[in-house]
Amino acid sequence: MAVMPLFLLVAGSAAVAGLARRTPVPAPLLLVTAGLAASYIPGIPDYTLDPHIVLPLVLPPLLHTAALDSSYLDLRANLRPVALLSVGYVLFATLVVGGVAYLVIPGLPLTAALVLGAVVAPPDAVAATAIARRLGLPHRITTILQGESLFNDATAITAYKVLLAAALGAGATWGDGIKEFAVASLGGIGIGVVLMVPLHWLRVRLRESALLENTLSLLIPFFAYAAAEQLHASGVLAVVVVGLYLGHRSWQVDFETRLQEEAVWKVVSFVLESAVFALIGLQLRVVLRGLGEFGAVQALWYAALMFLAVVLARFVWVFPATYLPRALSARIRTREPDTNWKAPVVVGWAGMRGVVSLAIAFSLPVTVPGGGSFPARNLVLFLTFTTVIATLVIQGLTLPPLIRALKLPGRPDPQRETLAEAQAQNEASRAAEERLEELLRDERNALPGPLADRLRTIMERRRNSVWERLGAVNEVTGESADETYRRLAREMIDAERRVFVKLRDAGRIDDEMLRTLLRRLDLEEATAYREEAS
């Protein structure tokens, strides 16, 4: 892709994503719609989804970012539903959609139909989890959707490779397919396990250089993906395993690294997700141009059937997968007493497809061994595109009103969460105060009285700030005492900042000293902002 079209894609998608924050429409839906409209604007270049770029260069950082933000403990606690969706459902959807395609599309070989099933099987939960967080869905549902999106791509890509080999006449048997699936899955997990400890060790040892640590952080997902793929294992699983481990152990790296890393990955995720959803919409012209011998009415009929098959297959899988384990295990019934029909309805309707399906579809070979064309390749591309668009638009737009109509219990009461936070902070502050007094008894740590008192005051302030959120609010401003404190602190910091700039402009300090002084204020202001955001 040339530099100018790439710049236009990134700039345009970022602008639309920014605009989406001012509207009630989720950003992925607005980006796809903008891409659809832009695909027919005169002068807009063709943006063809290249699987050799999307899979090794776009997918790893997106998966890595999601894994860093995920909770290993929550995923472990919900391992059963996540596995049933990310592995069981993807394979089930492959068979169902492939079977429907084989029955309704004349002349389509079964192997090619199953390839189509594998292509459209994995949901992309980026849009679903964004909606879930915005509407305050129960934490468990959000965790399950996010966990599914982390692992289901590996299942779909591996199933696709096995079925494609059969479609190309490579002589693969069901036994060979199961063996390849097991090797790719277990190999990806194994490579992730092998890499995660030394990579974390290296990150910890580089704590003197936050820039070097974050450079390593940017390279890790690509390295893990490439290493696994080189050994014919699942690069997706390797990236996810490494990301989950590094996120779980992030508290062991330097604070400056964590601050920079969070900012860096937020930018990377924002740019890539925006560009990816815009790219989905921009494929319309490319896909329609290659539809070839299939008529528009006929192709749209097939598209409607594929959409229905995808949606119904998910519900057919989700409800038994929710209730059968409970019926068979008293332990599960005890551990999950609040499961009702509303949660599976939301999970079932949240099966939106995304860029991975399109990237896999575009990787289909044009010809088969012997020189013939791949059966109905253009139709497979079209059906993949329409399934992605239909699920994003229809399910994406109706998911928020569905969630509101079902009146699912939201997240825990904010007061209870604040109370739990205050209790945790109280225990941590007590330990810090005991450690401070222990250190001050050592002559090597002697401090003037005012400085020692300042450390005690900071600790007391941190402990009290959470409790103050539970207190009464100011009747005039509507602020709690803690919020007023943070606002005044920011005003004081801003006053200091203006003085430093005036001193630089008057020549009393140079730019290097100004940057040093401003960085200290920036860190203090960042602390106040993060406390307020929490």
XYZ file of C-alpha atoms in Angstrom:
534
model
C 0.000 0.000 0.000
C 1.385 3.393 -1.007
C 2.217 5.988 1.618
C -0.569 8.453 0.765
C -3.445 5.910 0.767
C -2.116 4.536 4.050
C -1.985 8.048 5.528
C -5.534 8.746 4.327
C -6.754 5.477 5.856
C -5.181 6.123 9.264
C -6.122 9.810 9.398
C -9.683 9.243 8.163
C -10.394 6.289 10.444
C -8.954 8.110 13.473
C -11.157 11.133 12.721
C -14.288 8.974 12.435
C -13.398 7.080 15.634
C -12.952 10.393 17.423
C -16.319 11.571 16.113
C -17.927 8.341 17.358
C -17.061 9.307 20.928
C -19.486 12.221 20.605
C -22.336 9.993 19.390
C -24.242 7.074 20.945
C -23.166 4.834 18.021
C -20.271 2.480 18.883
C -17.080 3.383 17.025
C -16.771 0.060 15.106
C -20.225 0.520 13.560
C -19.600 4.126 12.543
C -16.217 3.181 11.066
C -17.682 0.343 8.998
C -20.472 2.617 7.744
C -17.986 5.342 6.856
C -15.858 2.783 5.023
C -18.870 1.562 3.032
C -19.732 5.117 2.013
C -16.130 6.059 1.248
C -15.607 3.022 -0.999
C -17.694 4.724 -3.697
C -16.270 8.240 -3.413
C -14.474 9.133 -6.666
C -10.709 9.099 -6.241
C -10.652 6.793 -3.212
C -8.059 4.095 -3.948
C -8.792 0.380 -3.669
C -7.907 -0.906 -0.219
C -7.504 -4.658 -0.568
C -7.148 -6.570 2.693
C -3.817 -8.343 2.390
C -3.774 -11.394 4.728
C 0.034 -11.278 4.720
C -0.244 -7.908 6.468
C -3.345 -8.346 8.624
C -2.539 -11.722 10.167
C 1.154 -11.273 11.098
C 1.289 -7.477 11.516
C -2.154 -6.305 12.702
C -3.569 -9.267 14.615
C -0.635 -9.808 17.063
C -0.600 -6.277 18.579
C -4.403 -6.228 18.892
C -4.379 -9.611 20.639
C -1.455 -8.569 22.821
C -3.203 -5.381 23.922
C -6.386 -7.290 24.752
C -4.404 -9.924 26.668
C -2.527 -7.285 28.698
C -5.860 -5.730 29.708
C -7.465 -9.081 30.528
C -7.466 -10.715 33.918
C -5.744 -14.081 34.064
C -7.610 -14.837 37.302
C -11.002 -13.977 35.791
C -10.286 -16.038 32.678
C -9.200 -18.990 34.808
C -12.387 -18.687 36.857
C -14.437 -18.733 33.621
C -12.324 -21.246 31.723
C -15.241 -23.582 30.961
C -17.546 -21.072 29.187
C -14.590 -19.417 27.443
C -13.322 -22.777 26.132
C -16.802 -23.878 25.075
C -17.188 -20.692 23.019
C -13.661 -20.226 21.670
C -13.153 -23.885 20.700
C -16.453 -25.756 20.796
C -18.627 -23.067 19.242
C -16.130 -22.207 16.483
C -15.933 -25.860 15.382
C -19.719 -26.237 15.671
C -20.312 -23.072 13.616
C -17.845 -24.306 11.012
C -19.855 -27.496 10.530
C -23.288 -25.810 10.626
C -22.484 -22.926 8.272
C -20.504 -25.222 6.003
C -23.376 -27.688 5.899
C -25.921 -24.981 5.068
C -23.679 -23.593 2.317
C -23.238 -27.072 0.845
C -27.003 -27.653 0.769
C -28.098 -24.299 -0.694
C -25.295 -23.392 -3.123
C -25.440 -25.651 -6.194
C -22.149 -27.242 -7.201
C -20.209 -26.117 -4.121
C -17.990 -28.984 -2.909
C -18.368 -29.962 0.751
C -14.723 -29.175 1.514
C -15.056 -25.646 0.044
C -18.304 -25.152 1.990
C -16.569 -26.134 5.233
C -13.771 -23.692 4.407
C -16.430 -20.968 4.242
C -17.753 -22.177 7.590
C -14.305 -21.884 9.189
C -13.818 -18.415 7.705
C -16.989 -16.920 9.240
C -16.942 -18.980 12.462
C -14.907 -16.746 14.845
C -16.695 -13.745 16.388
C -14.670 -10.588 16.893
C -15.760 -9.309 20.291
C -14.147 -5.855 20.047
C -17.481 -4.193 19.322
C -19.367 -6.423 21.756
C -17.012 -5.792 24.673
C -17.008 -2.047 23.943
C -20.808 -2.037 24.184
C -20.709 -4.271 27.270
C -18.381 -1.894 29.112
C -20.338 1.195 28.071
C -23.625 -0.254 29.332
C -22.151 -1.751 32.490
C -22.877 -5.419 31.760
C -22.127 -7.917 34.519
C -18.401 -8.441 34.804
C -18.650 -12.171 34.094
C -20.339 -11.681 30.694
C -17.719 -9.138 29.647
C -14.939 -11.511 30.733
C -16.446 -14.400 28.756
C -16.826 -12.313 25.588
C -13.307 -10.959 25.899
C -11.856 -14.411 26.615
C -13.663 -15.845 23.600
C -12.188 -13.187 21.312
C -8.684 -13.927 22.602
C -8.716 -17.622 21.770
C -11.255 -18.247 19.022
C -9.080 -16.890 16.205
C -6.577 -19.679 16.856
C -9.324 -22.309 16.535
C -10.696 -20.793 13.325
C -7.320 -20.292 11.643
C -6.210 -23.837 12.457
C -9.524 -25.319 11.278
C -9.261 -23.227 8.104
C -5.779 -24.539 7.331
C -6.880 -28.158 7.812
C -10.020 -27.762 5.686
C -8.213 -25.785 2.994
C -5.702 -28.623 2.624
C -8.622 -30.998 2.094
C -10.257 -28.609 -0.389
C -7.014 -28.405 -2.375
C -6.801 -32.184 -2.543
C -3.792 -32.476 -0.258
C -5.029 -35.868 0.937
C -5.761 -34.810 4.506
C -7.895 -37.213 6.528
C -9.988 -36.457 9.602
C -7.240 -38.059 11.670
C -4.633 -35.809 10.068
C -6.845 -32.801 10.678
C -7.324 -33.587 14.361
C -3.596 -34.199 14.727
C -2.701 -30.884 13.054
C -5.265 -29.060 15.174
C -3.840 -30.543 18.376
C -0.239 -29.821 17.374
C -1.023 -26.207 16.422
C -3.037 -25.538 19.601
C -0.780 -27.265 22.103
C 2.293 -26.000 20.266
C 1.088 -22.393 20.419
C 0.356 -22.648 24.121
C 3.685 -24.403 24.722
C 5.698 -21.786 22.843
C 3.900 -19.051 24.767
C 4.751 -20.756 28.059
C 8.390 -21.139 27.014
C 8.701 -17.482 25.965
C 6.741 -15.745 28.707
C 9.178 -16.233 31.603
C 12.413 -15.143 29.835
C 10.624 -12.200 28.199
C 9.318 -11.044 31.572
C 12.771 -11.577 33.119
C 14.296 -9.400 30.390
C 11.692 -6.685 30.964
C 12.425 -6.621 34.691
C 16.185 -6.475 34.096
C 15.766 -3.468 31.783
C 14.074 -1.390 34.492
C 16.720 1.329 34.186
C 15.481 2.259 30.718
C 11.743 2.711 30.219
C 12.253 3.488 26.527
C 14.137 0.233 25.992
C 11.499 -1.715 27.914
C 8.694 -0.279 25.827
C 10.596 -0.950 22.619
C 10.781 -4.565 23.754
C 7.078 -4.457 24.618
C 6.248 -3.394 21.057
C 8.321 -6.231 19.584
C 7.057 -9.021 21.856
C 3.742 -9.848 20.077
C 5.409 -10.002 16.655
C 8.251 -12.154 17.986
C 5.875 -14.581 19.751
C 3.634 -14.861 16.689
C 6.509 -15.377 14.256
C 8.267 -17.923 16.493
C 5.119 -20.035 16.797
C 4.205 -19.823 13.125
C 7.762 -20.756 12.143
C 7.318 -23.988 14.100
C 3.846 -24.577 12.548
C 2.115 -23.822 15.832
C -0.595 -21.260 16.584
C 0.909 -17.794 16.679
C -2.369 -16.437 18.069
C -2.219 -18.663 21.157
C 1.464 -17.892 21.697
C 0.737 -14.130 21.671
C -2.232 -14.499 24.031
C -0.361 -16.681 26.548
C 2.600 -14.297 26.644
C 0.324 -11.238 26.929
C -1.706 -12.727 29.780
C 1.455 -13.575 31.736
C 3.064 -10.171 31.196
C -0.164 -8.395 32.156
C -0.476 -10.520 35.299
C 3.116 -9.656 36.262
C 3.118 -6.019 35.141
C 3.381 -4.819 38.742
C 6.996 -6.052 38.781
C 8.228 -3.616 36.125
C 9.241 -0.020 36.749
C 6.442 2.537 37.268
C 7.679 4.727 34.421
C 7.546 1.753 32.080
C 3.968 0.984 33.084
C 2.870 4.576 32.485
C 4.556 4.722 29.085
C 3.424 1.229 28.107
C -0.216 1.950 28.861
C -0.113 5.136 26.776
C 1.767 3.484 23.897
C -0.533 0.479 23.633
C -3.634 2.671 23.874
C -2.430 4.626 20.835
C -1.486 1.462 18.923
C -4.825 -0.177 19.709
C -6.810 2.940 18.797
C -5.060 3.387 15.429
C -5.188 -0.302 14.451
C -8.785 -0.907 15.524
C -9.955 2.257 13.768
C -8.121 1.381 10.554
C -9.273 -2.250 10.646
C -12.998 -1.462 10.943
C -12.723 1.212 8.251
C -10.958 -1.343 6.029
C -13.893 -3.727 6.430
C -16.258 -1.172 4.915
C -13.778 -0.241 2.183
C -13.815 -3.820 0.857
C -17.300 -3.409 -0.664
C -16.167 -2.258 -4.091
C -13.413 -4.874 -4.271
C -15.740 -7.719 -3.301
C -18.588 -6.740 -5.645
C -16.222 -6.354 -8.569
C -15.108 -9.971 -8.182
C -18.565 -11.497 -7.765
C -18.438 -12.649 -11.387
C -20.987 -15.177 -12.571
C -23.274 -14.959 -9.556
C -26.256 -12.644 -9.907
C -26.889 -9.955 -7.285
C -30.276 -11.360 -6.191
C -28.921 -14.899 -5.968
C -25.839 -13.810 -4.027
C -27.931 -11.738 -1.590
C -30.206 -14.736 -0.984
C -27.182 -16.858 -0.104
C -25.922 -14.025 2.125
C -29.210 -13.889 4.062
C -29.102 -17.664 4.605
C -25.483 -17.497 5.817
C -26.329 -14.715 8.267
C -29.267 -16.705 9.656
C -27.111 -19.825 9.916
C -24.408 -17.923 11.818
C -26.877 -16.354 14.256
C -28.955 -19.483 14.878
C -25.890 -21.713 15.265
C -24.638 -19.483 18.064
C -27.913 -19.675 19.983
C -28.168 -23.423 19.392
C -24.703 -23.769 20.943
C -24.858 -21.160 23.725
C -27.972 -22.358 25.552
C -26.952 -26.043 25.903
C -23.385 -24.967 26.715
C -24.810 -22.819 29.528
C -27.301 -25.249 31.039
C -25.966 -28.761 30.365
C -22.865 -28.366 32.590
C -25.127 -27.038 35.359
C -27.498 -29.959 34.969
C -24.638 -32.459 35.117
C -22.599 -30.930 37.954
C -23.803 -29.916 41.408
C -20.509 -28.115 41.915
C -21.191 -25.816 38.976
C -24.736 -25.143 40.215
C -23.314 -24.145 43.591
C -20.607 -21.939 42.101
C -22.922 -20.211 39.587
C -26.297 -19.894 41.321
C -27.397 -16.722 39.519
C -27.288 -17.994 35.919
C -30.548 -17.245 34.086
C -31.801 -17.103 30.499
C -30.903 -13.440 30.014
C -27.127 -13.926 30.060
C -27.087 -16.575 27.270
C -29.367 -14.369 25.165
C -26.866 -11.494 25.350
C -23.874 -13.770 24.716
C -25.721 -15.386 21.816
C -26.562 -12.065 20.184
C -23.043 -10.692 20.708
C -21.497 -12.890 17.994
C -20.333 -10.120 15.680
C -17.713 -10.986 13.063
C -14.699 -8.869 12.183
C -11.504 -8.397 10.236
C -10.024 -11.842 10.956
C -12.775 -13.500 8.915
C -12.124 -11.164 5.988
C -8.352 -11.598 6.215
C -8.711 -15.389 6.157
C -11.113 -15.186 3.207
C -8.722 -13.030 1.189
C -5.977 -15.606 1.795
C -7.911 -18.209 -0.225
C -5.828 -19.317 -3.232
C -7.078 -18.299 -6.659
C -6.264 -21.679 -8.181
C -6.011 -25.270 -7.012
C -3.284 -27.790 -7.882
C -3.796 -28.784 -11.504
C -4.617 -25.265 -12.677
C -8.344 -25.000 -11.947
C -9.987 -22.136 -10.043
C -10.798 -22.462 -6.365
C -14.519 -23.377 -6.194
C -16.688 -20.248 -5.868
C -13.837 -18.187 -4.392
C -15.501 -14.874 -5.277
C -18.770 -15.998 -3.728
C -16.958 -17.046 -0.528
C -15.413 -13.566 -0.338
C -18.814 -11.949 -0.866
C -20.555 -14.135 1.734
C -17.796 -13.455 4.252
C -18.088 -9.718 3.653
C -21.881 -9.661 3.950
C -21.798 -11.813 7.100
C -19.294 -9.465 8.740
C -21.265 -6.371 7.756
C -24.641 -7.847 8.724
C -23.489 -8.998 12.155
C -21.733 -5.704 12.893
C -24.646 -3.524 11.785
C -27.713 -5.587 12.724
C -26.437 -7.149 15.930
C -24.244 -4.190 16.845
C -27.083 -1.669 16.616
C -29.624 -3.871 18.400
C -27.377 -5.178 21.187
C -27.599 -2.020 23.369
C -31.441 -1.869 23.322
C -31.547 -5.629 23.925
C -29.343 -5.252 26.998
C -31.492 -2.404 28.289
C -34.712 -4.334 27.642
C -33.461 -7.385 29.522
C -32.487 -5.202 32.504
C -29.499 -7.316 33.376
C -27.912 -6.529 36.725
C -25.002 -4.204 36.141
C -21.699 -4.009 37.889
C -21.562 -4.030 41.710
C -22.870 -0.989 43.536
C -20.289 1.856 43.295
C -20.519 2.393 47.049
C -19.614 -1.249 47.678
C -16.719 -1.057 45.214
C -15.427 2.110 46.870
C -15.713 0.484 50.290
C -13.720 -2.541 49.110
C -11.113 -0.201 47.579
C -10.888 1.786 50.812
C -10.380 -1.352 52.880
C -7.644 -2.567 50.543
C -5.940 0.839 50.598
C -6.175 0.921 54.388
C -4.348 -2.401 54.697
C -1.703 -1.347 52.178
C -1.185 2.033 53.887
C -0.776 0.392 57.269
C 1.915 -1.887 55.836
C 3.638 1.093 54.197
C 3.610 3.086 57.443
C 5.084 0.163 59.373
C 7.783 -0.199 56.730
C 8.552 3.547 56.883
C 8.981 3.490 60.669
C 11.190 0.410 60.359
C 13.400 2.143 57.796
C 13.623 5.383 59.789
C 14.993 3.483 62.782
C 18.056 2.672 60.701
C 20.718 5.416 60.900
C 21.461 5.025 57.184
C 17.940 6.288 56.431
C 18.021 9.332 58.701
C 15.790 12.142 57.465
C 15.086 15.633 58.776
C 11.836 15.701 60.741
C 9.829 17.705 58.165
C 10.723 15.284 55.360
C 9.808 12.248 57.458
C 6.517 13.925 58.373
C 5.887 14.623 54.700
C 6.149 10.903 53.909
C 3.698 10.132 56.706
C 1.313 12.832 55.440
C 1.416 11.459 51.897
C 0.576 8.002 53.204
C -2.252 9.302 55.349
C -3.613 11.320 52.440
C -3.621 8.227 50.212
C -5.444 6.186 52.833
C -8.069 8.832 53.536
C -8.779 9.784 49.916
C -10.818 6.660 49.167
C -12.845 6.937 52.373
C -13.622 10.552 51.537
C -15.422 9.465 48.375
C -18.025 7.865 50.611
C -18.585 11.129 52.464
C -21.052 13.946 51.917
C -20.787 16.201 48.873
C -20.534 19.973 48.738
C -24.068 21.311 48.214
C -22.788 24.149 45.984
C -20.330 22.314 43.713
C -21.610 18.747 44.048
C -18.053 17.621 44.820
C -16.823 15.441 47.624
C -13.993 16.773 49.776
C -11.620 14.476 47.916
C -12.721 15.813 44.512
C -12.287 19.393 45.705
C -8.809 18.521 46.971
C -7.773 17.110 43.583
C -9.225 20.071 41.687
C -7.346 22.559 43.870
C -4.159 20.492 43.531
C -4.439 20.683 39.728
C -5.006 24.457 39.902
C -1.842 24.815 42.001
C 0.139 22.678 39.562
C -1.114 24.794 36.660
C 0.009 27.965 38.462
C 3.491 26.485 38.955
C 3.632 25.471 35.294
C 2.886 29.017 34.117
C 5.660 30.415 36.336
C 8.211 27.941 34.964
C 7.321 28.942 31.396
C 7.666 32.656 32.263
C 11.100 31.996 33.806
C 12.165 30.164 30.634
C 10.903 32.996 28.419
C 12.783 35.515 30.614
C 16.011 33.536 30.184
C 16.352 32.629 33.879
C 16.171 28.891 33.170
C 16.877 27.005 29.940
C 14.632 24.595 28.036
C 16.298 21.515 29.451
C 15.576 22.618 33.014
C 12.028 23.564 31.993
C 11.404 20.048 30.659
C 12.739 18.532 33.895
C 10.503 20.720 36.054
C 7.452 20.164 33.853
C 7.925 16.399 33.927
C 7.749 16.424 37.726
C 4.506 18.403 37.574
C 3.144 16.133 34.833
C 3.696 13.075 37.016
C 1.918 14.751 39.945
C -0.982 15.801 37.715
C -1.176 12.314 36.174
C -1.499 10.880 39.673
C -4.360 13.258 40.487
C -6.068 12.503 37.165
C -5.809 8.717 37.610
C -7.253 8.983 41.124
C -10.176 10.990 39.760
C -10.732 8.563 36.864
C -10.841 5.613 39.220
